[in-house]
Short mmCIF file of C-alpha atoms and ligand atoms in Angstrom, two decimals:
data_model
loop_
_atom_site.label_atom_id
_atom_site.label_comp_id
_atom_site.label_asym_id
_atom_site.label_seq_id
_atom_site.Cartn_x
_atom_site.Cartn_y
_atom_site.Cartn_z
CA MET F 1091 -6.44 120.21 -24.11
CA PHE F 1092 -6.36 117.84 -21.16
CA VAL F 1093 -7.44 118.68 -17.58
CA LYS F 1094 -7.80 116.60 -14.42
CA VAL F 1095 -10.25 117.43 -11.59
CA ILE F 1096 -10.59 115.53 -8.31
CA SER F 1097 -13.92 114.26 -6.98
CA MET F 1098 -15.12 111.38 -4.84
CA SER F 1099 -17.29 108.30 -5.07
CA VAL F 1100 -18.95 107.20 -1.82
CA ILE F 1101 -19.80 103.50 -1.67
CA GLY F 1102 -21.20 102.20 1.58
CA MET F 1103 -19.20 103.96 4.29
CA GLU F 1104 -16.07 104.16 2.11
CA SER F 1105 -14.98 107.04 -0.13
CA TYR F 1106 -12.78 106.63 -3.18
CA PRO F 1107 -11.03 109.48 -5.02
CA VAL F 1108 -12.22 109.75 -8.59
CA PHE F 1109 -10.25 111.68 -11.20
CA VAL F 1110 -12.41 113.45 -13.71
CA GLU F 1111 -10.26 113.67 -16.84
CA VAL F 1112 -11.44 116.04 -19.54
CA ASP F 1113 -10.02 116.10 -23.00
CA THR F 1114 -11.08 118.49 -25.74
CA SER F 1115 -9.78 118.01 -29.21
CA GLN F 1116 -10.52 119.00 -32.78
CA GLY F 1117 -13.21 116.98 -34.47
CA LEU F 1118 -16.92 116.68 -34.77
CA PRO F 1119 -18.78 118.20 -31.78
CA GLN F 1120 -19.37 115.31 -29.42
CA PHE F 1121 -19.71 114.80 -25.68
CA ALA F 1122 -18.73 111.33 -24.51
CA THR F 1123 -18.21 109.80 -21.08
CA VAL F 1124 -16.16 106.69 -20.39
CA GLY F 1125 -14.98 104.88 -17.27
CA LEU F 1126 -18.03 102.82 -16.37
CA PRO F 1127 -20.24 105.68 -15.29
CA ASP F 1128 -23.59 104.48 -14.01
CA ALA F 1129 -26.88 105.61 -15.49
CA SER F 1130 -27.08 108.75 -13.39
CA VAL F 1131 -23.64 109.90 -14.56
CA LYS F 1132 -24.76 109.49 -18.17
CA GLU F 1133 -27.85 111.56 -17.48
CA SER F 1134 -25.63 114.25 -16.09
CA ARG F 1135 -24.31 115.05 -19.59
CA ASP F 1136 -27.51 116.87 -20.46
CA ARG F 1137 -27.56 118.76 -17.20
CA ILE F 1138 -23.94 119.84 -17.56
CA ARG F 1139 -24.39 121.07 -21.12
CA ALA F 1140 -27.46 123.11 -20.15
CA ALA F 1141 -25.90 124.43 -16.94
CA ILE F 1142 -22.81 125.66 -18.79
CA LYS F 1143 -24.85 127.38 -21.49
CA ASN F 1144 -27.38 128.89 -19.07
CA SER F 1145 -24.59 130.23 -16.90
CA GLY F 1146 -23.47 132.31 -19.87
CA TYR F 1147 -20.49 130.20 -20.90
CA ARG F 1148 -19.91 128.56 -24.25
CA PHE F 1149 -20.07 124.80 -24.45
CA PRO F 1150 -17.06 123.63 -26.49
CA ARG F 1151 -17.81 123.05 -30.16
CA SER F 1152 -15.27 120.28 -30.33
CA HIS F 1153 -14.80 116.69 -29.34
CA VAL F 1154 -15.20 116.45 -25.53
CA THR F 1155 -14.28 113.21 -23.80
CA ILE F 1156 -14.77 112.69 -20.09
CA ASN F 1157 -13.10 109.79 -18.35
CA LEU F 1158 -13.83 108.95 -14.74
CA ALA F 1159 -10.83 107.08 -13.38
CA PRO F 1160 -10.00 104.60 -12.01
CA ALA F 1161 -12.30 102.48 -14.15
CA ASP F 1162 -12.75 99.72 -11.57
CA ILE F 1163 -14.47 101.96 -9.03
CA LYS F 1164 -18.20 102.33 -9.25
CA LYS F 1165 -19.25 105.92 -9.74
CA GLU F 1166 -22.39 106.65 -7.79
CA GLY F 1167 -24.66 109.62 -7.68
CA THR F 1168 -25.00 113.03 -9.17
CA GLY F 1169 -22.07 114.70 -7.42
CA PHE F 1170 -19.84 114.49 -10.51
CA ASP F 1171 -21.78 117.21 -12.37
CA LEU F 1172 -19.78 120.03 -10.81
CA PRO F 1173 -16.27 118.57 -11.26
CA ILE F 1174 -17.08 117.62 -14.87
CA ALA F 1175 -18.36 121.13 -15.66
CA VAL F 1176 -15.33 122.67 -13.96
CA GLY F 1177 -13.07 120.37 -16.00
CA ILE F 1178 -14.74 121.35 -19.28
CA LEU F 1179 -14.46 125.05 -18.52
CA ALA F 1180 -10.83 124.60 -17.51
CA ALA F 1181 -10.18 122.79 -20.79
CA GLU F 1182 -11.71 125.84 -22.47
CA GLU F 1183 -9.21 127.90 -20.45
CA LEU F 1184 -11.85 129.80 -18.53
CA ILE F 1185 -10.17 128.46 -15.42
CA LYS F 1186 -6.41 128.09 -15.13
CA GLU F 1187 -5.38 124.52 -14.52
CA ALA F 1188 -3.09 125.62 -11.69
CA ALA F 1189 -6.12 126.91 -9.79
CA LEU F 1190 -7.46 123.33 -9.57
CA GLN F 1191 -4.39 122.13 -7.70
CA ASP F 1192 -5.29 120.49 -4.35
CA CYS F 1193 -9.02 121.18 -4.89
CA PHE F 1194 -11.90 118.78 -4.66
CA PHE F 1195 -15.39 119.32 -6.14
CA ILE F 1196 -18.74 117.70 -5.50
CA GLY F 1197 -22.26 118.83 -6.40
CA GLU F 1198 -25.22 118.35 -8.72
CA LEU F 1199 -26.03 120.95 -11.34
CA SER F 1200 -29.47 122.23 -12.19
CA LEU F 1201 -30.21 123.19 -15.78
CA ASP F 1202 -29.95 126.85 -14.82
CA GLY F 1203 -26.44 126.41 -13.41
CA SER F 1204 -27.34 126.39 -9.73
CA ILE F 1205 -25.69 123.77 -7.52
CA LYS F 1206 -27.84 121.31 -5.60
CA GLY F 1207 -26.93 119.34 -2.50
CA VAL F 1208 -25.84 115.71 -2.68
CA SER F 1209 -25.44 112.90 -0.17
CA GLY F 1210 -22.18 111.71 1.33
CA VAL F 1211 -20.37 115.07 1.50
CA LEU F 1212 -19.10 114.48 5.05
CA PRO F 1213 -17.30 111.17 4.39
CA ALA F 1214 -16.07 112.49 1.02
CA THR F 1215 -14.55 115.55 2.71
CA PHE F 1216 -12.82 113.36 5.30
CA LYS F 1217 -11.26 111.34 2.53
CA ALA F 1218 -10.26 114.50 0.67
CA LYS F 1219 -8.39 115.70 3.74
CA GLU F 1220 -6.74 112.30 4.07
CA ILE F 1221 -5.31 112.43 0.55
CA GLY F 1222 -3.93 115.92 1.05
CA ILE F 1223 -6.60 118.10 -0.56
CA LYS F 1224 -6.53 121.69 0.71
CA SER F 1225 -9.84 123.10 -0.55
CA VAL F 1226 -13.26 121.58 -1.11
CA PHE F 1227 -16.04 123.12 -3.18
CA VAL F 1228 -19.38 121.82 -1.96
CA PRO F 1229 -23.04 122.78 -2.47
CA GLU F 1230 -24.06 125.45 0.00
CA GLU F 1231 -26.58 123.14 1.65
CA ASN F 1232 -23.84 120.60 2.42
CA ALA F 1233 -21.28 123.14 3.59
CA ALA F 1234 -21.97 122.81 7.31
CA GLU F 1235 -21.39 119.05 7.34
CA ALA F 1236 -18.16 119.46 5.34
CA ALA F 1237 -17.02 122.08 7.85
CA MET F 1238 -16.99 119.35 10.52
CA VAL F 1239 -13.69 118.25 8.99
CA GLU F 1240 -10.87 120.26 10.47
CA GLY F 1241 -7.86 121.54 8.56
CA ILE F 1242 -9.42 121.92 5.13
CA ASN F 1243 -10.96 124.99 3.42
CA VAL F 1244 -14.66 124.53 2.78
CA PHE F 1245 -16.04 126.78 0.03
CA PRO F 1246 -19.85 126.80 -0.10
CA VAL F 1247 -20.99 127.36 -3.67
CA LYS F 1248 -24.45 128.16 -5.00
CA THR F 1249 -23.94 128.40 -8.75
CA LEU F 1250 -21.48 127.30 -11.39
CA PRO F 1251 -20.41 130.93 -12.06
CA ASP F 1252 -19.59 131.23 -8.31
CA VAL F 1253 -16.95 128.56 -8.80
CA VAL F 1254 -15.65 129.76 -12.16
CA GLU F 1255 -15.32 133.40 -11.14
CA PHE F 1256 -13.62 132.49 -7.88
CA LEU F 1257 -11.13 130.12 -9.47
CA GLY F 1258 -10.50 132.72 -12.16
CA GLY F 1259 -9.56 135.17 -9.44
CA ARG F 1260 -12.41 137.53 -10.32
CA SER F 1261 -14.44 137.14 -7.10
CA SER F 1262 -14.03 135.87 -3.56
CA ILE F 1263 -15.83 133.28 -1.45
CA GLU F 1264 -15.55 133.20 2.30
CA PRO F 1265 -14.58 129.68 3.43
CA LEU F 1266 -16.97 128.31 6.03
CA SER F 1267 -15.30 127.71 9.35
CA LEU F 1268 -17.24 126.47 12.37
CA ASP F 1269 -16.32 126.07 16.02
CA ILE F 1270 -16.59 122.29 16.14
CA SER F 1271 -16.21 121.75 19.87
CA LYS F 1272 -18.78 124.46 20.60
CA ILE F 1273 -21.25 122.82 18.21
CA PHE F 1274 -20.56 119.44 19.77
CA GLN F 1275 -21.28 120.76 23.26
CA LYS F 1276 -24.39 122.59 22.14
CA THR F 1277 -26.00 119.76 20.21
CA ARG F 1278 -25.42 116.94 22.66
CA LYS F 1279 -28.56 117.71 24.64
CA TYR F 1280 -31.82 115.79 24.53
CA ASP F 1281 -35.22 117.46 24.41
CA LEU F 1282 -36.83 114.69 26.43
CA ASP F 1283 -36.14 113.48 29.93
CA PHE F 1284 -36.92 110.48 32.10
CA SER F 1285 -38.23 112.76 34.83
CA GLU F 1286 -41.34 113.37 32.71
CA ILE F 1287 -42.49 109.77 33.14
CA LYS F 1288 -44.89 109.38 36.04
CA GLY F 1289 -45.13 106.13 37.96
CA GLN F 1290 -43.99 103.11 35.90
CA LYS F 1291 -41.36 102.28 38.48
CA GLN F 1292 -40.85 98.76 37.22
CA ALA F 1293 -40.65 99.71 33.57
CA LYS F 1294 -38.13 102.43 34.36
CA ARG F 1295 -36.06 100.00 36.39
CA ALA F 1296 -36.10 97.52 33.50
CA LEU F 1297 -35.02 100.18 31.01
CA GLU F 1298 -32.15 101.15 33.30
CA ILE F 1299 -31.07 97.49 33.31
CA ALA F 1300 -31.35 97.42 29.52
CA ALA F 1301 -29.23 100.56 29.20
CA SER F 1302 -26.67 99.29 31.70
CA GLY F 1303 -26.07 96.00 29.91
CA GLY F 1304 -26.99 96.94 26.32
CA HIS F 1305 -29.92 94.50 26.32
CA ASN F 1306 -32.68 94.55 23.72
CA VAL F 1307 -36.16 94.92 25.19
CA LEU F 1308 -39.76 94.19 24.38
CA MET F 1309 -42.46 96.22 26.09
CA ILE F 1310 -45.90 94.71 26.46
CA GLY F 1311 -48.86 96.81 27.53
CA PRO F 1312 -52.25 98.25 26.64
CA PRO F 1313 -52.72 101.32 24.40
CA GLY F 1314 -51.72 104.59 26.00
CA SER F 1315 -49.75 103.03 28.83
CA GLY F 1316 -46.65 104.99 27.87
CA LYS F 1317 -44.60 102.47 25.86
CA SER F 1318 -43.67 104.98 23.17
CA MET F 1319 -42.96 107.59 25.81
CA LEU F 1320 -40.57 105.26 27.63
CA ALA F 1321 -38.81 104.09 24.46
CA LYS F 1322 -38.17 107.64 23.23
CA ARG F 1323 -36.37 108.42 26.47
CA LEU F 1324 -34.09 105.39 26.43
CA PRO F 1325 -31.33 107.18 24.44
CA THR F 1326 -31.20 109.85 27.16
CA ILE F 1327 -29.95 107.37 29.77
CA LEU F 1328 -27.39 105.68 27.54
CA PRO F 1329 -23.76 106.82 27.87
CA ASP F 1330 -23.03 110.09 26.04
CA LEU F 1331 -21.70 109.81 22.50
CA SER F 1332 -18.03 110.65 22.11
CA PHE F 1333 -17.07 113.11 19.37
CA ASP F 1334 -15.79 110.29 17.17
CA GLU F 1335 -19.03 108.38 17.62
CA ALA F 1336 -21.00 111.52 16.76
CA ILE F 1337 -19.01 111.81 13.52
CA GLU F 1338 -19.68 108.15 12.75
CA VAL F 1339 -23.43 108.62 13.18
CA THR F 1340 -23.37 111.84 11.17
CA LYS F 1341 -21.55 110.06 8.33
CA VAL F 1342 -24.37 107.53 8.05
CA PHE F 1343 -26.93 110.36 7.96
CA SER F 1344 -24.85 112.19 5.35
CA ILE F 1345 -24.74 109.12 3.11
CA ALA F 1346 -28.48 108.57 3.56
CA GLY F 1347 -29.06 112.21 2.60
CA SER F 1348 -30.90 112.65 5.90
CA LEU F 1349 -29.08 115.70 7.24
CA ASN F 1350 -30.89 119.03 7.25
CA LYS F 1351 -29.10 122.09 5.97
CA ASN F 1352 -28.36 123.36 9.45
CA GLU F 1353 -27.66 119.99 10.96
CA MET F 1354 -23.94 119.46 10.71
CA LEU F 1355 -23.40 117.09 13.60
CA ILE F 1356 -25.60 114.51 15.30
CA ALA F 1357 -24.20 114.45 18.78
CA ILE F 1358 -27.01 112.58 20.53
CA ARG F 1359 -27.96 108.96 20.17
CA PRO F 1360 -30.45 108.54 17.36
CA PHE F 1361 -33.96 107.27 17.98
CA ARG F 1362 -35.63 105.76 14.92
CA SER F 1363 -39.16 104.43 14.85
CA PRO F 1364 -40.09 103.11 11.40
CA HIS F 1365 -43.73 102.29 10.77
CA HIS F 1366 -44.60 98.61 10.44
CA THR F 1367 -45.47 99.06 6.76
CA ILE F 1368 -41.81 99.89 5.95
CA SER F 1369 -40.18 97.91 3.12
CA ASP F 1370 -37.31 95.54 3.80
CA ALA F 1371 -34.93 97.90 1.98
CA GLY F 1372 -36.18 100.83 4.02
CA LEU F 1373 -35.56 98.92 7.20
CA VAL F 1374 -32.20 97.26 6.61
CA GLY F 1375 -30.94 99.28 3.64
CA GLY F 1376 -30.77 98.59 -0.07
CA GLY F 1377 -31.47 100.04 -3.46
CA GLN F 1378 -29.55 100.01 -6.73
CA THR F 1379 -27.09 102.42 -5.14
CA PRO F 1380 -27.00 100.87 -1.68
CA ARG F 1381 -28.32 103.28 0.91
CA PRO F 1382 -28.41 102.85 4.67
CA GLY F 1383 -31.77 101.80 6.11
CA GLU F 1384 -33.39 102.57 9.45
CA ILE F 1385 -31.19 100.07 11.30
CA SER F 1386 -28.10 102.02 10.24
CA LEU F 1387 -29.71 105.38 10.95
CA ALA F 1388 -30.25 103.93 14.45
CA HIS F 1389 -26.52 103.08 14.71
CA LEU F 1390 -25.29 103.69 18.28
CA GLY F 1391 -28.84 104.60 19.24
CA VAL F 1392 -32.26 103.00 19.54
CA LEU F 1393 -34.40 101.28 16.91
CA PHE F 1394 -38.01 101.29 18.11
CA LEU F 1395 -40.41 98.85 16.49
CA ASP F 1396 -43.87 99.79 17.70
CA GLU F 1397 -46.60 97.20 17.19
CA LEU F 1398 -44.03 94.49 16.59
CA PRO F 1399 -46.50 91.74 15.54
CA GLU F 1400 -47.62 93.95 12.62
CA PHE F 1401 -44.17 93.96 11.00
CA LYS F 1402 -43.75 91.61 8.06
CA LYS F 1403 -41.98 88.34 8.80
CA ASN F 1404 -39.34 89.05 6.12
CA ALA F 1405 -38.44 92.38 7.63
CA LEU F 1406 -37.98 90.91 11.10
CA GLU F 1407 -36.01 88.01 9.65
CA ALA F 1408 -33.65 90.51 8.01
CA LEU F 1409 -32.91 92.03 11.41
CA ARG F 1410 -31.32 88.87 12.77
CA GLN F 1411 -27.90 89.18 11.17
CA PRO F 1412 -27.32 92.85 11.96
CA LEU F 1413 -28.47 92.24 15.53
CA GLU F 1414 -25.74 89.63 15.77
CA ASP F 1415 -22.93 91.40 13.87
CA GLY F 1416 -23.64 95.10 14.34
CA THR F 1417 -23.26 95.67 10.59
CA ILE F 1418 -25.23 95.05 7.42
CA THR F 1419 -23.82 94.16 4.04
CA ILE F 1420 -25.83 94.86 0.91
CA SER F 1421 -24.80 93.05 -2.23
CA ARG F 1422 -25.77 94.10 -5.72
CA SER F 1423 -24.45 92.61 -8.94
CA SER F 1424 -22.20 95.61 -9.47
CA VAL F 1425 -21.33 96.68 -5.96
CA THR F 1426 -21.20 95.53 -2.34
CA ALA F 1427 -21.61 98.02 0.47
CA SER F 1428 -21.49 97.75 4.25
CA PHE F 1429 -23.10 100.01 6.80
CA PRO F 1430 -22.75 99.95 10.58
CA ALA F 1431 -25.86 98.91 12.53
CA LYS F 1432 -25.06 98.70 16.22
CA PHE F 1433 -28.39 99.62 17.70
CA MET F 1434 -30.43 98.73 20.74
CA LEU F 1435 -33.70 97.16 19.72
CA VAL F 1436 -36.77 98.26 21.60
CA ALA F 1437 -39.98 96.63 20.50
CA ALA F 1438 -43.48 97.26 21.75
CA MET F 1439 -46.71 95.34 21.49
CA ASN F 1440 -50.13 95.04 23.02
CA PRO F 1441 -50.75 91.85 24.96
CA CYS F 1442 -53.60 90.84 22.61
CA PRO F 1443 -55.37 92.04 19.44
CA CYS F 1444 -57.78 94.35 21.33
CA GLY F 1445 -54.95 95.56 23.51
CA TYR F 1446 -56.48 95.16 26.94
CA PHE F 1447 -55.67 91.62 28.06
CA GLY F 1448 -54.76 91.81 31.75
CA ASP F 1449 -55.77 95.49 32.03
CA ARG F 1450 -57.23 96.74 35.30
CA VAL F 1451 -59.98 98.84 33.77
CA HIS F 1452 -60.91 97.64 30.28
CA ASN F 1453 -62.16 94.19 29.45
CA CYS F 1454 -60.36 92.14 26.88
CA ARG F 1455 -62.60 90.99 24.00
CA CYS F 1456 -60.22 88.38 22.59
CA SER F 1457 -60.48 84.61 22.72
CA PRO F 1458 -57.55 82.61 24.14
CA GLN F 1459 -56.98 81.31 20.61
CA GLN F 1460 -56.75 84.86 19.22
CA ILE F 1461 -54.32 85.87 21.94
CA ARG F 1462 -52.11 82.84 21.36
CA GLN F 1463 -52.07 83.47 17.62
CA TYR F 1464 -51.20 87.14 18.12
CA GLN F 1465 -48.33 86.39 20.48
CA SER F 1466 -46.97 83.59 18.35
CA LYS F 1467 -46.40 86.03 15.48
CA ILE F 1468 -43.19 87.17 17.12
CA SER F 1469 -41.99 83.94 18.64
CA GLY F 1470 -38.73 82.35 17.60
CA PRO F 1471 -35.44 83.76 16.39
CA LEU F 1472 -36.11 87.45 16.95
CA LEU F 1473 -37.48 86.90 20.42
CA ASP F 1474 -34.31 84.96 21.08
CA ARG F 1475 -32.32 88.15 20.75
CA ILE F 1476 -34.41 90.07 23.24
CA ASP F 1477 -33.21 89.68 26.82
CA LEU F 1478 -35.86 91.68 28.64
CA HIS F 1479 -39.64 91.54 28.40
CA ILE F 1480 -41.13 94.48 30.21
CA GLU F 1481 -44.75 94.65 31.21
CA VAL F 1482 -46.05 98.20 31.03
CA PRO F 1483 -49.47 98.45 32.68
CA SER F 1484 -51.54 101.59 32.30
CA VAL F 1485 -50.82 104.19 34.95
CA LYS F 1486 -53.59 105.20 37.32
CA TYR F 1487 -54.96 108.70 36.82
CA ARG F 1488 -53.79 109.69 40.30
CA ALA F 1489 -50.17 108.88 39.45
CA LEU F 1490 -50.37 110.75 36.13
CA SER F 1491 -51.53 113.95 37.82
CA ASP F 1492 -48.73 113.76 40.33
CA LYS F 1493 -46.78 117.03 40.11
CA GLU F 1494 -43.55 115.63 41.44
CA LEU F 1495 -40.83 114.96 38.89
CA GLY F 1496 -39.07 111.62 38.84
CA GLU F 1497 -35.35 111.03 38.61
CA SER F 1498 -33.64 112.90 35.79
CA SER F 1499 -31.99 111.18 32.85
CA ALA F 1500 -28.63 112.65 33.91
CA THR F 1501 -28.80 110.95 37.31
CA ILE F 1502 -29.73 107.59 35.81
CA ARG F 1503 -27.09 107.95 33.09
CA GLU F 1504 -24.40 108.37 35.71
CA ARG F 1505 -25.30 105.00 37.20
CA VAL F 1506 -25.44 103.44 33.74
CA ASN F 1507 -21.95 104.75 33.03
CA LYS F 1508 -20.62 103.10 36.18
CA ALA F 1509 -22.10 99.74 35.26
CA ARG F 1510 -20.70 100.05 31.74
CA ASP F 1511 -17.23 100.89 33.09
CA LEU F 1512 -17.22 97.62 35.01
CA GLN F 1513 -18.11 95.73 31.85
CA LYS F 1514 -15.39 97.46 29.85
CA LYS F 1515 -12.85 96.38 32.43
CA ARG F 1516 -14.19 92.84 32.48
CA PHE F 1517 -14.12 92.26 28.74
CA GLY F 1518 -10.94 94.24 28.12
CA ASP F 1519 -9.78 93.75 24.57
CA ASN F 1520 -12.28 91.00 23.81
CA GLY F 1521 -14.05 93.25 21.38
CA ILE F 1522 -17.39 93.22 23.17
CA ILE F 1523 -18.41 96.10 25.31
CA CYS F 1524 -21.51 95.03 27.18
CA ASN F 1525 -23.06 92.04 28.89
CA ALA F 1526 -25.74 91.59 26.25
CA ARG F 1527 -23.06 90.63 23.73
CA MET F 1528 -21.43 87.90 25.80
CA THR F 1529 -20.72 84.63 24.01
CA GLU F 1530 -21.72 81.28 25.53
CA LYS F 1531 -18.19 80.82 26.74
CA GLN F 1532 -18.12 84.21 28.37
CA ILE F 1533 -21.44 83.49 30.01
CA ARG F 1534 -19.91 80.35 31.53
CA ASN F 1535 -16.91 82.37 32.70
CA PHE F 1536 -18.52 85.50 34.00
CA CYS F 1537 -21.98 84.40 35.13
CA GLN F 1538 -21.33 81.79 37.74
CA ILE F 1539 -24.14 81.39 40.21
CA ASP F 1540 -24.54 79.64 43.54
CA GLU F 1541 -26.71 76.66 44.44
CA GLU F 1542 -29.63 78.82 45.56
CA ALA F 1543 -29.73 80.66 42.25
CA HIS F 1544 -29.54 77.35 40.37
CA LYS F 1545 -32.58 76.16 42.27
CA LEU F 1546 -34.47 79.31 41.33
CA ILE F 1547 -33.78 78.74 37.66
CA ASP F 1548 -34.78 75.05 37.89
CA MET F 1549 -37.98 76.08 39.54
CA ALA F 1550 -38.70 78.71 36.88
CA ILE F 1551 -38.24 76.10 34.18
CA GLU F 1552 -40.50 73.60 35.93
CA LYS F 1553 -43.20 75.73 37.47
CA LEU F 1554 -43.40 78.68 35.09
CA GLY F 1555 -42.65 76.62 32.01
CA LEU F 1556 -39.66 78.78 31.07
CA SER F 1557 -37.87 77.55 27.99
CA ALA F 1558 -34.35 76.28 28.45
CA ARG F 1559 -32.98 78.73 25.94
CA ALA F 1560 -34.17 81.53 28.20
CA VAL F 1561 -31.53 80.54 30.73
CA ASN F 1562 -28.63 82.29 29.00
CA ARG F 1563 -30.66 85.46 28.79
CA ILE F 1564 -31.48 85.25 32.47
CA LEU F 1565 -27.79 84.82 33.27
CA LYS F 1566 -26.77 87.83 31.18
CA VAL F 1567 -29.39 90.05 32.76
CA SER F 1568 -28.41 88.78 36.23
CA ARG F 1569 -24.82 89.79 35.44
CA THR F 1570 -25.99 93.30 34.57
CA ILE F 1571 -28.11 93.64 37.70
CA ALA F 1572 -25.10 92.56 39.81
CA ASP F 1573 -22.93 95.10 37.97
CA MET F 1574 -25.42 97.83 38.74
CA GLU F 1575 -24.81 97.07 42.42
CA ASN F 1576 -21.07 96.91 41.83
CA ASN F 1577 -21.18 93.26 42.86
CA GLU F 1578 -18.71 90.81 41.39
CA ALA F 1579 -20.81 87.85 42.56
CA ILE F 1580 -24.26 87.23 41.11
CA LYS F 1581 -26.73 86.69 43.94
CA SER F 1582 -29.96 84.75 43.88
CA SER F 1583 -31.88 88.02 44.23
CA HIS F 1584 -30.35 89.19 40.94
CA VAL F 1585 -31.41 85.96 39.26
CA ALA F 1586 -34.89 86.22 40.73
CA GLU F 1587 -35.31 89.68 39.24
CA ALA F 1588 -33.98 88.57 35.85
CA ILE F 1589 -36.50 85.71 35.74
CA GLN F 1590 -39.30 88.25 36.01
CA TYR F 1591 -38.28 89.73 32.66
CA ARG F 1592 -39.06 86.59 30.68
CA SER F 1593 -42.84 86.86 30.63
CA LEU F 1594 -43.25 85.86 26.99
CA ASP F 1595 -41.41 82.59 27.58
CA ARG F 1596 -44.09 81.80 30.09
CA SER F 1597 -46.81 82.67 27.61
CA LEU F 1598 -49.25 85.17 29.03
CA ILE F 1599 -52.25 82.87 29.10
N1 ATP J 1827 -46.27 107.22 32.87
C1 ATP J 1827 -46.66 108.30 32.21
N2 ATP J 1827 -46.28 109.53 32.64
C2 ATP J 1827 -46.67 110.64 32.00
N3 ATP J 1827 -47.46 110.63 30.92
C3 ATP J 1827 -47.88 109.45 30.44
C4 ATP J 1827 -47.50 108.23 31.06
N4 ATP J 1827 -48.06 107.22 30.38
C5 ATP J 1827 -48.74 107.77 29.37
N5 ATP J 1827 -48.65 109.12 29.39
C6 ATP J 1827 -49.28 110.06 28.46
O1 ATP J 1827 -50.07 109.30 27.55
C7 ATP J 1827 -49.66 109.50 26.22
C8 ATP J 1827 -49.71 108.19 25.47
O2 ATP J 1827 -48.62 107.40 25.81
P1 ATP J 1827 -47.83 106.53 24.75
O3 ATP J 1827 -48.09 107.02 23.38
O4 ATP J 1827 -46.44 106.45 25.18
O5 ATP J 1827 -48.57 105.14 24.95
P2 ATP J 1827 -48.34 103.77 24.22
O6 ATP J 1827 -48.21 102.75 25.29
O7 ATP J 1827 -47.22 103.92 23.29
O8 ATP J 1827 -49.69 103.54 23.48
P3 ATP J 1827 -50.03 102.76 22.12
O9 ATP J 1827 -50.11 101.30 22.45
O10 ATP J 1827 -51.33 103.32 21.75
O11 ATP J 1827 -48.94 103.07 21.14
C9 ATP J 1827 -48.27 110.08 26.31
O12 ATP J 1827 -47.99 110.96 25.27
C10 ATP J 1827 -48.28 110.80 27.63
O13 ATP J 1827 -48.73 112.12 27.47
MG1 MG J 1828 -47.15 103.90 21.19
ZN1 ZN J 1829 -57.82 91.52 23.99
#
């Protein structure tokens, strides 16, 4: 007998329908899979056989052939266990073929017949809806994410018998239906707030500029000065995520297998802070089955690299392309996958190896040579993509014990939104959305400055030893500062402030 069951292969951000074709025929007992299944699909044969037997069903004593079609699509992951088992049991007529109409199955089987969660259920369910599927059968732990897709029945299943008995009409399963807009409203709140940061007026101002223009930043300061604290709160002053953006972020998390059981929607901007010992693949993505890395988990949010000089050169090198393009492509011999990676980069470092160069209280124990060497670790191409260098000095005890709360994130975010609206209008359909992403041509068009401002820049190059390539960054940041004041013209005061944020071009010693 021949039966067809629908499942899905998720490659990169794309999902492809896969038809699990099961044929049972007379002949020697055999269980064969064809259709280019990868190693994990082959392994699934043993799991499926055990799961069927241990669920109390009989595994066919005939010739069983499984074909995963189309052949030219790579089949990734363990999610085919469930559709294959369902197909076999349907071929054995334990399930009527008609019951499989318009259904989609995904899930990994344990040897005892229970169904384990898999990655990529959210994008797979979206695709299922798109191709006209009416009902999806997903592992219970993935049910909430699948329920974020409207207009499709989501059946959470825990065991293989759950599915078989339901499809056989012998039991019922309540489809999971969630109030999506209520969940969206409820989850789009941050636990942290800018008002908790005492003092640090200049650093806060610089982060507001960064948020307003989408600029990458580097914070330089001694241990404990609040760099991590500031960075963690940057997402809270960025514009709110739209529902579609929230879905996009959640899809990446779903594919990475990083969603918790009760986390169906990520409605706030992600903040990711990988440790400096992270592998290249962990940072930018990779693996035999390409998985998103930290830069994609930070998509539409903030990637925080604490102790920047400690990161391996390779890893930082690998960041260059995604910083430019907003996406990362991972190529393997058998498959190529792309993941989005539009993140704001926030890096932090101490000014010197001991951490206290330039500090008011502690003495620095480093030699000028040591300091130069430490700072030069991050010079070059990466630094070129960071518009703002923020000095974060330690806050005096008196300021820390101040009871008064600072400005709230909501208030700052409102101003950021206004500045971003101006930029949207300016760039229109040009495809870029913020000042930080201006091309050289756009800089020439939109960042014209008067004679006084020109003089300031000349002086900065001569007297402070600013590098010439810093000039474009200064112009972009000046544009943002002018936008924050709702000023079409860039004034010399804007340029003067922007020059202050290039401390590493001046070299600190
Ligand atoms: N401006 C501030 N307002 C309120 N609390 C602060 C401030 N600065 C520092 N703190 C307190 O000090 C702690 C340490 O700050 P944080 O971890 O952000 O420092 P850091 O600059 O990242 O240090 P390190 O270089 O060691 O990573 C914070 O958790 C916070 O409690
Ligand atoms: Mg820190
Ligand atoms: Zn030092």
